[in-house]
Amino acid sequence: MQSEMGKLVEDNRKLQQRNKELEMIFDSSYDEIFVTDGQGITIQVNSACERNYGIDAKDLIGKTVEELETMGVFDQSVTKKVMDTKQQVTMFQKTSQERFLLVTANPVLSEDGSLQKIICNSKDLTEVKKLKKKLEEMEQLVEKYHEEIDELKSARFSGYVFVSKQMQHVMDLVSKVAKTDVTVMITGESGVGKTALAKQLHNHSTRQNQPFLTVNCGSLPENLIESELFGYVEGAFTGASKGGKKGLFESADGGTIFLDEISELPLHLQVKLLRVLQEKEITRIGSIKDVPVDVRVIVATNKSLEAMVEERQFREDLYYRLNVVPIDIPPLRERKDDILPLIKHYIELVENKYDKNVSLSTDAVQHLMNYKWPGNIRELENMMERIIVTASGSEVDVRELPGNITASKQQVVHYDTIDSLKNFLEKQERELFQDLYKDHPSSYKIAELLNISQSSAIRKIQKHISQK
Ligand SMILES: Nc1ncnc2c1ncn2[C@@H]1O[C@H](COP(=O)(O)OP(=O)(O)OP(=O)(O)O)[C@@H](O)[C@H]1O
Ligand SMILES: [Mg+2]
């Protein structure tokens, strides 16, 4: 009897101990645990509720969830939803303490299916929500900064329009080399903006307030180029001015000299140019005196100097001296993203010039986007002027576009008209050769453009053009 009594006391003590432990676990949970009976009367809550509602756990006991909702302790009761559905419910809840909770409420049913208890578990997402908001704000800020950087980048190159990835790379390189005195070789087809880019390079260099002089090596006769570039002394040749004349290298002292169409520079002048680059001094024609010059040299070409070097039409040593930083401007057809901004740019310029207000129809823009622009930006610039000046109304429609644009293939493939891949490719090849041959009636040029041998270019020309 005595020992049975002792066992009961011991069991009771163990039970109490276990109870305490469970209460401790219940209370120390960071998540809020909120228990009501089947009628929604609060019967048990842990201390997390004080953080979420600002109310002591003991003051919540006995209150219905309805009352708590009316008091504004939380915005919507999840327990009520479970009372309606007897199903597990998960919802967001906002509390009087501005906490943001994710609440999952579970019904506890008795054997007869009636609601016995509802147990809510609430996860505090306030910090997560704050962090999410902060992250969104940061992302918006980063996006804004990116836009500003892009704007600053293009604003820096005022008047030089570009948005395409290809031109962004080009302009990043321009930014890097502008401030140095390094020789730059700009390559690209006619009208892509080589001269304009040379000016940008100068305008962003430390020499911007010094002269920027251009010499077109292709448009001056050989003897004139020499005296233009290097100058002469009195009596150097018949017809030489009295007192001699300064050459452009001397006039550009402190600034930049831009040698356009450098491929056309005669071989004996290539030697003289090499000397300027290497020794930074010139000798006027007829003089024996060396004159030091501090000039940055930028050159441009739309011919392949590399091929000319191979054919011994251009000095290899000069080629390497000039090609320190090559900058290749891609043709407009390879950077279609620039077409629309350029159109807008020229509409604005021309509108101001002629005091007109003109827009383009979507169809017209589509045609301009699909056109191949063999004359690149120069062609686009001239065409925009022509279109706007001759526009009859305020909107220019396809019918008002020049014939070469509307006649150009709009690169639409009608799949239902393809009979076989071989015929399709054959047709494409014929069109390509006919197009190319119009602009470049030379097997050598076509072979170069298509990177095929000249003999196969001749064969294809015979097949597609000569025997049409
Ligand atoms: N990115 C650009 N943004 C605005 N205008 C441009 C741009 N590039 C070129 N242009 C304009 O297009 C026209 C042709 O450009 P530019 O004369 O520089 O071409 P180019 O490559 O030097 O041609 P060429 O090989 O015939 O010398 C110029 O009026 C120039 O101002
Ligand atoms: Mg040019």
Short mmCIF file of C-alpha atoms and ligand atoms in Angstrom, two decimals:
data_model
loop_
_atom_site.label_atom_id
_atom_site.label_comp_id
_atom_site.label_asym_id
_atom_site.label_seq_id
_atom_site.Cartn_x
_atom_site.Cartn_y
_atom_site.Cartn_z
CA MET A 1 0.00 0.00 0.00
CA GLN A 2 2.72 2.25 1.10
CA SER A 3 4.78 1.52 -2.02
CA GLU A 4 1.74 1.96 -4.33
CA MET A 5 1.15 5.36 -2.80
CA GLY A 6 4.76 6.23 -3.33
CA LYS A 7 4.54 5.16 -6.98
CA LEU A 8 1.48 7.35 -7.56
CA VAL A 9 3.23 10.35 -6.03
CA GLU A 10 6.25 9.67 -8.19
CA ASP A 11 4.10 9.32 -11.35
CA ASN A 12 2.34 12.55 -10.52
CA ARG A 13 5.61 14.35 -10.02
CA LYS A 14 6.87 13.01 -13.39
CA LEU A 15 3.64 14.10 -15.06
CA GLN A 16 3.95 17.60 -13.66
CA GLN A 17 7.54 17.73 -14.76
CA ARG A 18 6.53 16.64 -18.29
CA ASN A 19 3.74 19.20 -18.36
CA LYS A 20 6.15 21.97 -17.41
CA GLU A 21 8.52 20.91 -20.15
CA LEU A 22 5.74 20.91 -22.76
CA GLU A 23 4.60 24.35 -21.59
CA MET A 24 8.16 25.57 -21.88
CA ILE A 25 8.41 24.25 -25.44
CA PHE A 26 5.00 25.72 -26.27
CA ASP A 27 6.00 29.09 -24.88
CA SER A 28 9.46 29.30 -26.34
CA SER A 29 8.30 28.72 -29.92
CA TYR A 30 9.11 31.80 -31.98
CA ASP A 31 6.03 31.07 -34.09
CA GLU A 32 2.82 32.07 -32.41
CA ILE A 33 0.54 29.24 -31.31
CA PHE A 34 -3.05 30.23 -30.67
CA VAL A 35 -5.64 27.67 -29.55
CA THR A 36 -9.39 28.14 -29.33
CA ASP A 37 -12.20 25.75 -28.52
CA GLY A 38 -14.78 24.75 -31.13
CA GLN A 39 -16.68 28.02 -30.58
CA GLY A 40 -13.65 30.24 -31.21
CA ILE A 41 -13.04 31.09 -27.54
CA THR A 42 -9.34 31.51 -26.85
CA ILE A 43 -8.06 28.83 -24.52
CA GLN A 44 -4.32 28.89 -24.90
CA VAL A 45 -1.70 31.16 -26.50
CA ASN A 46 2.05 31.32 -26.25
CA SER A 47 4.10 34.40 -25.48
CA ALA A 48 4.73 35.21 -29.17
CA CYS A 49 1.25 36.76 -29.15
CA GLU A 50 2.59 39.62 -27.02
CA ARG A 51 5.01 40.51 -29.82
CA ASN A 52 2.31 40.17 -32.48
CA TYR A 53 -0.64 41.83 -30.72
CA GLY A 54 0.90 43.81 -27.85
CA ILE A 55 -1.42 41.96 -25.42
CA ASP A 56 -0.49 39.62 -22.55
CA ALA A 57 -1.36 35.99 -23.18
CA LYS A 58 -3.54 35.85 -20.05
CA ASP A 59 -5.64 38.82 -21.28
CA LEU A 60 -6.47 36.97 -24.47
CA ILE A 61 -7.78 33.88 -22.74
CA GLY A 62 -11.57 33.76 -22.74
CA LYS A 63 -12.01 36.20 -25.59
CA THR A 64 -13.63 35.04 -28.83
CA VAL A 65 -11.86 35.51 -32.15
CA GLU A 66 -14.89 37.57 -33.20
CA GLU A 67 -14.24 40.00 -30.33
CA LEU A 68 -10.51 40.16 -31.12
CA GLU A 69 -11.28 40.89 -34.75
CA THR A 70 -13.66 43.70 -33.75
CA MET A 71 -11.04 45.11 -31.36
CA GLY A 72 -8.65 45.27 -34.33
CA VAL A 73 -6.14 42.89 -32.78
CA PHE A 74 -5.89 41.31 -36.23
CA ASP A 75 -7.57 42.20 -39.50
CA GLN A 76 -9.22 38.87 -40.26
CA SER A 77 -9.70 35.77 -38.16
CA VAL A 78 -8.42 32.56 -39.65
CA THR A 79 -10.09 30.54 -36.88
CA LYS A 80 -13.50 31.79 -38.05
CA LYS A 81 -12.79 30.41 -41.52
CA VAL A 82 -11.95 27.00 -40.03
CA MET A 83 -15.16 27.11 -37.96
CA ASP A 84 -17.05 27.57 -41.26
CA THR A 85 -15.22 24.93 -43.26
CA LYS A 86 -13.73 22.49 -40.71
CA GLN A 87 -10.75 22.43 -43.08
CA GLN A 88 -7.18 23.61 -42.77
CA VAL A 89 -6.90 27.26 -43.81
CA THR A 90 -3.75 29.31 -44.57
CA MET A 91 -3.95 33.10 -44.85
CA PHE A 92 -1.99 36.30 -44.41
CA GLN A 93 -2.94 38.39 -41.39
CA LYS A 94 -2.05 41.94 -40.38
CA THR A 95 -2.01 42.74 -36.67
CA SER A 96 -2.50 45.82 -34.49
CA GLN A 97 1.29 45.86 -33.99
CA GLU A 98 1.84 46.19 -37.78
CA ARG A 99 3.11 42.63 -37.91
CA PHE A 100 2.53 40.62 -41.06
CA LEU A 101 1.76 36.97 -40.31
CA LEU A 102 1.33 33.84 -42.32
CA VAL A 103 -1.27 31.88 -40.34
CA THR A 104 -2.14 28.21 -40.76
CA ALA A 105 -5.14 27.07 -38.76
CA ASN A 106 -5.92 23.38 -38.24
CA PRO A 107 -9.18 21.94 -36.93
CA VAL A 108 -9.12 19.22 -34.23
CA LEU A 109 -12.26 17.16 -34.61
CA SER A 110 -13.81 14.83 -32.03
CA GLU A 111 -14.88 11.33 -32.92
CA ASP A 112 -18.42 12.49 -33.86
CA GLY A 113 -16.90 15.02 -36.29
CA SER A 114 -17.70 18.10 -34.20
CA LEU A 115 -15.08 20.83 -33.83
CA GLN A 116 -13.15 20.44 -30.63
CA LYS A 117 -10.31 22.86 -31.03
CA ILE A 118 -8.68 25.06 -33.61
CA ILE A 119 -4.91 25.44 -33.49
CA CYS A 120 -3.33 28.36 -35.32
CA ASN A 121 0.35 28.57 -36.09
CA SER A 122 1.52 32.05 -37.15
CA LYS A 123 4.82 32.75 -38.84
CA ASP A 124 6.00 36.34 -38.57
CA LEU A 125 6.89 37.52 -42.09
CA THR A 126 7.24 41.21 -41.18
CA GLU A 127 11.00 41.23 -41.63
CA VAL A 128 10.82 39.14 -44.81
CA LYS A 129 8.23 41.56 -46.18
CA LYS A 130 10.37 44.55 -45.21
CA LEU A 131 13.40 42.96 -46.84
CA LYS A 132 11.39 42.16 -49.95
CA LYS A 133 10.23 45.76 -50.13
CA LYS A 134 13.76 46.99 -49.64
CA LEU A 135 15.01 44.64 -52.33
CA GLU A 136 12.37 45.92 -54.74
CA GLU A 137 13.35 49.50 -53.93
CA MET A 138 17.01 48.64 -54.48
CA GLU A 139 16.21 46.94 -57.77
CA GLN A 140 14.29 50.00 -58.93
CA LEU A 141 17.19 52.19 -57.88
CA VAL A 142 19.70 50.03 -59.75
CA GLU A 143 17.49 50.17 -62.83
CA LYS A 144 17.24 53.96 -62.51
CA TYR A 145 21.02 54.23 -62.19
CA HIS A 146 21.49 52.01 -65.24
CA GLU A 147 19.18 54.27 -67.23
CA GLU A 148 21.03 57.34 -65.99
CA ILE A 149 24.38 55.81 -66.89
CA ASP A 150 23.11 54.98 -70.38
CA GLU A 151 21.73 58.51 -70.74
CA LEU A 152 25.00 60.00 -69.53
CA LYS A 153 26.94 57.77 -71.89
CA SER A 154 24.96 58.84 -74.95
CA ALA A 155 24.65 62.45 -73.80
CA ARG A 156 28.43 62.56 -73.61
CA PHE A 157 28.55 61.74 -77.29
CA SER A 158 26.17 64.51 -78.25
CA GLY A 159 24.73 64.17 -81.73
CA TYR A 160 26.21 60.70 -82.12
CA VAL A 161 23.21 58.41 -81.88
CA PHE A 162 23.56 54.79 -80.80
CA VAL A 163 21.66 52.24 -78.76
CA SER A 164 22.67 48.91 -80.32
CA LYS A 165 24.89 46.54 -78.36
CA GLN A 166 27.47 46.65 -81.17
CA MET A 167 27.74 50.44 -81.00
CA GLN A 168 27.76 50.42 -77.21
CA HIS A 169 30.89 48.27 -77.40
CA VAL A 170 32.39 50.65 -79.93
CA MET A 171 31.60 53.67 -77.77
CA ASP A 172 32.95 51.99 -74.63
CA LEU A 173 36.20 51.59 -76.49
CA VAL A 174 36.02 55.22 -77.64
CA SER A 175 35.59 56.33 -74.01
CA LYS A 176 38.63 54.31 -73.03
CA VAL A 177 40.98 55.56 -75.71
CA ALA A 178 39.73 59.13 -76.14
CA LYS A 179 41.83 60.45 -73.27
CA THR A 180 45.02 58.81 -74.50
CA ASP A 181 47.23 59.84 -77.40
CA VAL A 182 47.13 56.41 -78.96
CA THR A 183 46.74 56.17 -82.75
CA VAL A 184 43.29 54.96 -83.70
CA MET A 185 42.31 53.30 -86.96
CA ILE A 186 38.62 53.53 -87.75
CA THR A 187 37.28 51.09 -90.30
CA GLY A 188 33.85 50.61 -91.76
CA GLU A 189 31.82 50.93 -94.94
CA SER A 190 31.15 54.30 -96.50
CA GLY A 191 28.72 56.43 -94.50
CA VAL A 192 28.80 54.41 -91.26
CA GLY A 193 30.09 57.39 -89.29
CA LYS A 194 33.88 57.13 -89.34
CA THR A 195 34.50 60.86 -89.71
CA ALA A 196 31.85 61.63 -87.11
CA LEU A 197 33.49 59.16 -84.73
CA ALA A 198 36.93 60.70 -85.25
CA LYS A 199 35.43 64.03 -84.15
CA GLN A 200 33.93 62.40 -81.07
CA LEU A 201 37.35 61.00 -80.20
CA HIS A 202 38.87 64.45 -80.49
CA ASN A 203 36.05 66.15 -78.59
CA HIS A 204 36.54 63.80 -75.67
CA SER A 205 40.30 64.05 -75.58
CA THR A 206 42.43 66.49 -73.62
CA ARG A 207 43.13 68.10 -76.99
CA GLN A 208 39.50 69.16 -77.45
CA ASN A 209 40.34 72.87 -77.39
CA GLN A 210 43.14 72.45 -79.91
CA PRO A 211 42.68 72.06 -83.68
CA PHE A 212 41.03 69.05 -85.32
CA LEU A 213 42.19 68.96 -88.92
CA THR A 214 40.99 66.56 -91.58
CA VAL A 215 42.90 65.51 -94.67
CA ASN A 216 41.20 63.35 -97.24
CA CYS A 217 44.04 61.38 -98.77
CA GLY A 218 41.77 60.21 -101.58
CA SER A 219 40.67 63.56 -102.85
CA LEU A 220 43.98 65.43 -103.12
CA PRO A 221 46.51 64.95 -105.93
CA GLU A 222 49.72 63.28 -104.80
CA ASN A 223 51.99 66.35 -104.92
CA LEU A 224 49.40 68.43 -103.10
CA ILE A 225 48.97 65.96 -100.24
CA GLU A 226 52.66 66.18 -99.47
CA SER A 227 52.76 69.97 -99.28
CA GLU A 228 49.39 70.04 -97.46
CA LEU A 229 50.61 67.64 -94.82
CA PHE A 230 54.20 68.68 -94.35
CA GLY A 231 54.39 72.23 -95.73
CA TYR A 232 57.29 73.67 -97.67
CA VAL A 233 59.93 76.36 -97.51
CA GLU A 234 60.26 79.27 -99.90
CA GLY A 235 61.61 78.23 -103.28
CA ALA A 236 60.98 74.52 -102.61
CA PHE A 237 59.34 74.16 -106.01
CA THR A 238 58.05 76.38 -108.74
CA GLY A 239 54.89 78.03 -107.59
CA ALA A 240 55.78 77.70 -103.90
CA SER A 241 54.50 80.72 -101.97
CA LYS A 242 56.86 83.33 -100.73
CA GLY A 243 57.90 82.70 -97.18
CA GLY A 244 56.93 79.02 -97.48
CA LYS A 245 53.86 77.40 -95.93
CA LYS A 246 53.05 75.49 -92.79
CA GLY A 247 51.77 71.99 -93.31
CA LEU A 248 48.72 70.56 -91.56
CA PHE A 249 50.88 68.63 -89.09
CA GLU A 250 52.36 71.91 -87.90
CA SER A 251 48.98 73.64 -87.90
CA ALA A 252 47.44 70.83 -85.90
CA ASP A 253 50.18 71.05 -83.28
CA GLY A 254 48.70 70.23 -79.89
CA GLY A 255 45.56 68.87 -81.53
CA THR A 256 44.42 65.97 -83.71
CA ILE A 257 44.92 65.22 -87.37
CA PHE A 258 42.41 62.98 -89.05
CA LEU A 259 43.67 61.21 -92.16
CA ASP A 260 40.63 60.01 -94.03
CA GLU A 261 40.90 57.34 -96.74
CA ILE A 262 44.40 56.54 -95.54
CA SER A 263 44.53 53.66 -98.06
CA GLU A 264 44.98 56.28 -100.79
CA LEU A 265 48.15 57.74 -99.28
CA PRO A 266 50.94 57.23 -101.86
CA LEU A 267 53.71 54.85 -100.83
CA HIS A 268 56.47 57.47 -100.57
CA LEU A 269 54.28 59.57 -98.25
CA GLN A 270 53.57 56.51 -96.16
CA VAL A 271 57.27 56.57 -95.27
CA LYS A 272 57.02 60.20 -94.22
CA LEU A 273 53.93 59.53 -92.13
CA LEU A 274 55.68 56.65 -90.40
CA ARG A 275 58.42 59.07 -89.42
CA VAL A 276 55.93 61.50 -87.89
CA LEU A 277 54.43 58.71 -85.86
CA GLN A 278 57.77 57.34 -84.72
CA GLU A 279 59.84 60.44 -84.24
CA LYS A 280 57.16 63.05 -83.78
CA GLU A 281 58.81 65.48 -86.14
CA ILE A 282 58.36 66.62 -89.71
CA THR A 283 60.53 68.22 -92.36
CA ARG A 284 58.99 70.75 -94.70
CA ILE A 285 59.53 70.14 -98.44
CA GLY A 286 62.83 71.72 -99.45
CA SER A 287 64.04 72.06 -95.88
CA ILE A 288 66.64 70.21 -93.90
CA LYS A 289 65.33 71.38 -90.54
CA ASP A 290 63.28 68.99 -88.42
CA VAL A 291 60.27 70.50 -86.71
CA PRO A 292 58.88 68.72 -83.65
CA VAL A 293 55.10 68.23 -83.72
CA ASP A 294 52.73 67.08 -81.01
CA VAL A 295 49.81 65.67 -82.94
CA ARG A 296 47.47 62.81 -82.29
CA VAL A 297 46.77 60.80 -85.43
CA ILE A 298 43.44 59.18 -86.23
CA VAL A 299 42.99 57.43 -89.55
CA ALA A 300 40.01 55.95 -91.35
CA THR A 301 39.57 53.58 -94.22
CA ASN A 302 36.76 51.71 -95.91
CA LYS A 303 39.21 49.49 -97.76
CA SER A 304 40.95 46.54 -96.16
CA LEU A 305 44.48 47.73 -95.39
CA GLU A 306 45.38 44.18 -94.52
CA ALA A 307 44.61 43.06 -98.07
CA MET A 308 46.55 46.05 -99.41
CA VAL A 309 49.54 45.08 -97.29
CA GLU A 310 49.40 41.62 -98.80
CA GLU A 311 49.30 43.12 -102.26
CA ARG A 312 52.19 45.42 -101.31
CA GLN A 313 50.12 48.55 -101.88
CA PHE A 314 50.41 49.60 -98.27
CA ARG A 315 53.50 49.50 -96.09
CA GLU A 316 53.32 46.81 -93.47
CA ASP A 317 55.33 48.78 -90.90
CA LEU A 318 52.95 51.75 -91.22
CA TYR A 319 49.96 49.44 -91.03
CA TYR A 320 51.10 48.16 -87.63
CA ARG A 321 51.87 51.69 -86.44
CA LEU A 322 48.38 52.85 -87.38
CA ASN A 323 46.51 49.80 -86.24
CA VAL A 324 47.32 50.26 -82.54
CA VAL A 325 43.66 50.54 -81.59
CA PRO A 326 41.37 49.39 -84.39
CA ILE A 327 37.76 50.49 -84.14
CA ASP A 328 35.38 48.90 -86.60
CA ILE A 329 31.98 50.52 -87.08
CA PRO A 330 29.50 47.89 -88.24
CA PRO A 331 27.21 48.70 -91.18
CA LEU A 332 23.72 49.88 -90.31
CA ARG A 333 22.07 46.67 -91.59
CA GLU A 334 23.96 44.77 -88.87
CA ARG A 335 22.73 47.04 -86.07
CA LYS A 336 19.07 47.47 -86.79
CA ASP A 337 18.47 48.69 -83.23
CA ASP A 338 20.07 51.99 -84.22
CA ILE A 339 17.74 52.62 -87.17
CA LEU A 340 14.73 53.86 -85.22
CA PRO A 341 16.68 56.20 -82.89
CA LEU A 342 18.49 57.61 -85.93
CA ILE A 343 15.19 58.13 -87.76
CA LYS A 344 13.85 60.00 -84.71
CA HIS A 345 17.06 62.02 -84.47
CA TYR A 346 16.89 63.08 -88.12
CA ILE A 347 13.15 63.78 -88.01
CA GLU A 348 13.84 66.17 -85.13
CA LEU A 349 16.74 67.84 -86.93
CA VAL A 350 14.91 68.20 -90.23
CA GLU A 351 11.67 69.33 -88.56
CA ASN A 352 13.53 72.12 -86.84
CA LYS A 353 15.29 73.06 -90.06
CA TYR A 354 12.10 73.26 -92.12
CA ASP A 355 9.65 74.04 -89.33
CA LYS A 356 7.52 71.01 -90.22
CA ASN A 357 5.79 68.40 -88.10
CA VAL A 358 5.91 64.94 -89.56
CA SER A 359 5.55 61.39 -88.31
CA LEU A 360 5.93 58.04 -90.04
CA SER A 361 3.26 55.36 -90.29
CA THR A 362 4.07 52.01 -88.66
CA ASP A 363 4.22 50.42 -92.08
CA ALA A 364 6.66 53.03 -93.34
CA VAL A 365 8.89 52.47 -90.30
CA GLN A 366 8.77 48.73 -90.95
CA HIS A 367 9.99 49.28 -94.50
CA LEU A 368 12.79 51.56 -93.30
CA MET A 369 13.81 48.94 -90.72
CA ASN A 370 13.95 46.18 -93.32
CA TYR A 371 15.84 48.19 -95.90
CA LYS A 372 19.51 47.24 -96.23
CA TRP A 373 20.92 50.79 -96.20
CA PRO A 374 23.88 50.25 -98.54
CA GLY A 375 24.82 53.92 -98.00
CA ASN A 376 24.50 53.48 -94.22
CA ILE A 377 23.80 56.53 -92.03
CA ARG A 378 24.61 59.03 -94.76
CA GLU A 379 21.90 57.47 -96.91
CA LEU A 380 19.45 57.45 -94.00
CA GLU A 381 20.22 61.07 -93.19
CA ASN A 382 19.64 62.20 -96.78
CA MET A 383 16.57 60.05 -97.16
CA MET A 384 14.93 61.41 -94.00
CA GLU A 385 15.48 64.93 -95.24
CA ARG A 386 13.96 64.05 -98.61
CA ILE A 387 10.99 62.24 -97.04
CA ILE A 388 10.18 65.06 -94.65
CA VAL A 389 10.66 67.87 -97.12
CA THR A 390 8.44 66.19 -99.71
CA ALA A 391 5.81 64.91 -97.23
CA SER A 392 2.36 66.11 -98.20
CA GLY A 393 0.57 65.44 -94.91
CA SER A 394 1.55 65.07 -91.28
CA GLU A 395 1.96 61.30 -91.55
CA VAL A 396 4.28 59.73 -94.08
CA ASP A 397 2.95 56.47 -95.38
CA VAL A 398 4.67 53.70 -97.39
CA ARG A 399 3.46 55.22 -100.67
CA GLU A 400 5.52 58.32 -99.97
CA LEU A 401 8.75 56.40 -99.43
CA PRO A 402 11.36 56.40 -102.17
CA GLY A 403 11.07 53.56 -104.69
CA ASN A 404 14.27 51.80 -103.68
CA ILE A 405 12.90 51.30 -100.17
CA THR A 406 9.50 49.99 -101.13
CA ALA A 407 11.06 47.84 -103.86
CA SER A 408 13.54 46.27 -101.44
CA LYS A 409 12.71 42.78 -100.37
CA GLN A 410 10.92 42.79 -97.07
CA GLN A 411 12.52 39.48 -96.14
CA VAL A 412 9.28 37.62 -95.62
CA VAL A 413 9.50 33.92 -96.23
CA HIS A 414 6.26 32.31 -97.33
CA TYR A 415 6.76 28.76 -96.16
CA ASP A 416 3.90 27.42 -98.23
CA THR A 417 5.69 28.47 -101.42
CA ILE A 418 8.84 26.45 -100.68
CA ASP A 419 8.89 23.34 -102.83
CA SER A 420 12.29 21.97 -101.81
CA LEU A 421 15.18 23.14 -99.69
CA LYS A 422 17.55 22.91 -102.66
CA ASN A 423 15.36 25.16 -104.83
CA PHE A 424 14.79 27.56 -101.97
CA LEU A 425 18.52 27.92 -101.27
CA GLU A 426 19.22 28.23 -104.98
CA LYS A 427 16.70 31.06 -105.24
CA GLN A 428 18.16 32.81 -102.18
CA GLU A 429 21.64 32.47 -103.63
CA ARG A 430 20.54 33.92 -106.96
CA GLU A 431 18.92 36.91 -105.25
CA LEU A 432 22.02 37.45 -103.11
CA PHE A 433 24.32 37.41 -106.15
CA GLN A 434 22.04 39.67 -108.17
CA ASP A 435 21.87 42.16 -105.29
CA LEU A 436 25.60 42.08 -104.67
CA TYR A 437 26.49 42.32 -108.31
CA LYS A 438 24.44 45.51 -108.67
CA ASP A 439 26.59 47.26 -106.03
CA HIS A 440 29.85 45.44 -106.70
CA PRO A 441 30.21 44.19 -110.26
CA SER A 442 33.52 42.50 -109.47
CA SER A 443 34.22 38.86 -108.77
CA TYR A 444 37.14 39.90 -106.56
CA LYS A 445 34.93 42.11 -104.33
CA ILE A 446 32.13 39.54 -104.15
CA ALA A 447 34.62 36.83 -103.22
CA GLU A 448 35.95 39.08 -100.45
CA LEU A 449 32.48 40.00 -99.15
CA LEU A 450 31.27 36.41 -99.07
CA ASN A 451 34.59 34.94 -97.99
CA ILE A 452 34.70 32.53 -100.93
CA SER A 453 37.41 31.93 -103.53
CA GLN A 454 37.44 34.18 -106.56
CA SER A 455 37.01 31.22 -108.90
CA SER A 456 33.85 30.13 -107.14
CA ALA A 457 32.60 33.74 -107.20
CA ILE A 458 33.16 33.78 -110.99
CA ARG A 459 31.27 30.48 -111.36
CA LYS A 460 28.29 31.73 -109.35
CA ILE A 461 28.23 35.05 -111.22
CA GLN A 462 28.15 33.15 -114.50
CA LYS A 463 25.38 30.92 -113.21
CA HIS A 464 23.14 33.57 -111.66
CA ILE A 465 23.89 36.72 -113.60
CA SER A 466 25.53 36.14 -116.95
CA GLN A 467 23.14 33.34 -117.91
CA LYS A 468 19.97 34.88 -116.56
N1 LIG B 1 25.92 57.61 -84.90
C1 LIG B 1 25.54 58.67 -85.61
N2 LIG B 1 24.59 59.49 -85.13
C2 LIG B 1 24.19 60.54 -85.88
N3 LIG B 1 24.67 60.85 -87.08
C3 LIG B 1 25.61 60.06 -87.58
C4 LIG B 1 26.10 58.94 -86.88
N4 LIG B 1 27.05 58.35 -87.63
C5 LIG B 1 27.14 59.07 -88.76
N5 LIG B 1 26.29 60.11 -88.74
C6 LIG B 1 26.10 61.09 -89.80
O1 LIG B 1 26.04 60.37 -91.03
C7 LIG B 1 26.75 61.03 -92.05
C8 LIG B 1 27.84 60.12 -92.55
O2 LIG B 1 28.81 59.91 -91.52
P1 LIG B 1 30.38 60.03 -91.78
O3 LIG B 1 30.68 61.08 -92.79
O4 LIG B 1 31.04 60.14 -90.47
O5 LIG B 1 30.60 58.61 -92.42
P2 LIG B 1 31.97 57.99 -92.94
O6 LIG B 1 32.03 56.61 -92.42
O7 LIG B 1 33.08 58.90 -92.59
O8 LIG B 1 31.76 57.96 -94.51
P3 LIG B 1 32.90 57.92 -95.66
O9 LIG B 1 33.40 56.51 -95.70
O10 LIG B 1 32.14 58.23 -96.90
O11 LIG B 1 33.92 58.91 -95.30
C9 LIG B 1 27.28 62.31 -91.42
O12 LIG B 1 26.41 63.39 -91.71
C10 LIG B 1 27.29 62.02 -89.95
O13 LIG B 1 27.11 63.19 -89.18
MG MG B 2 34.40 59.99 -93.72
#
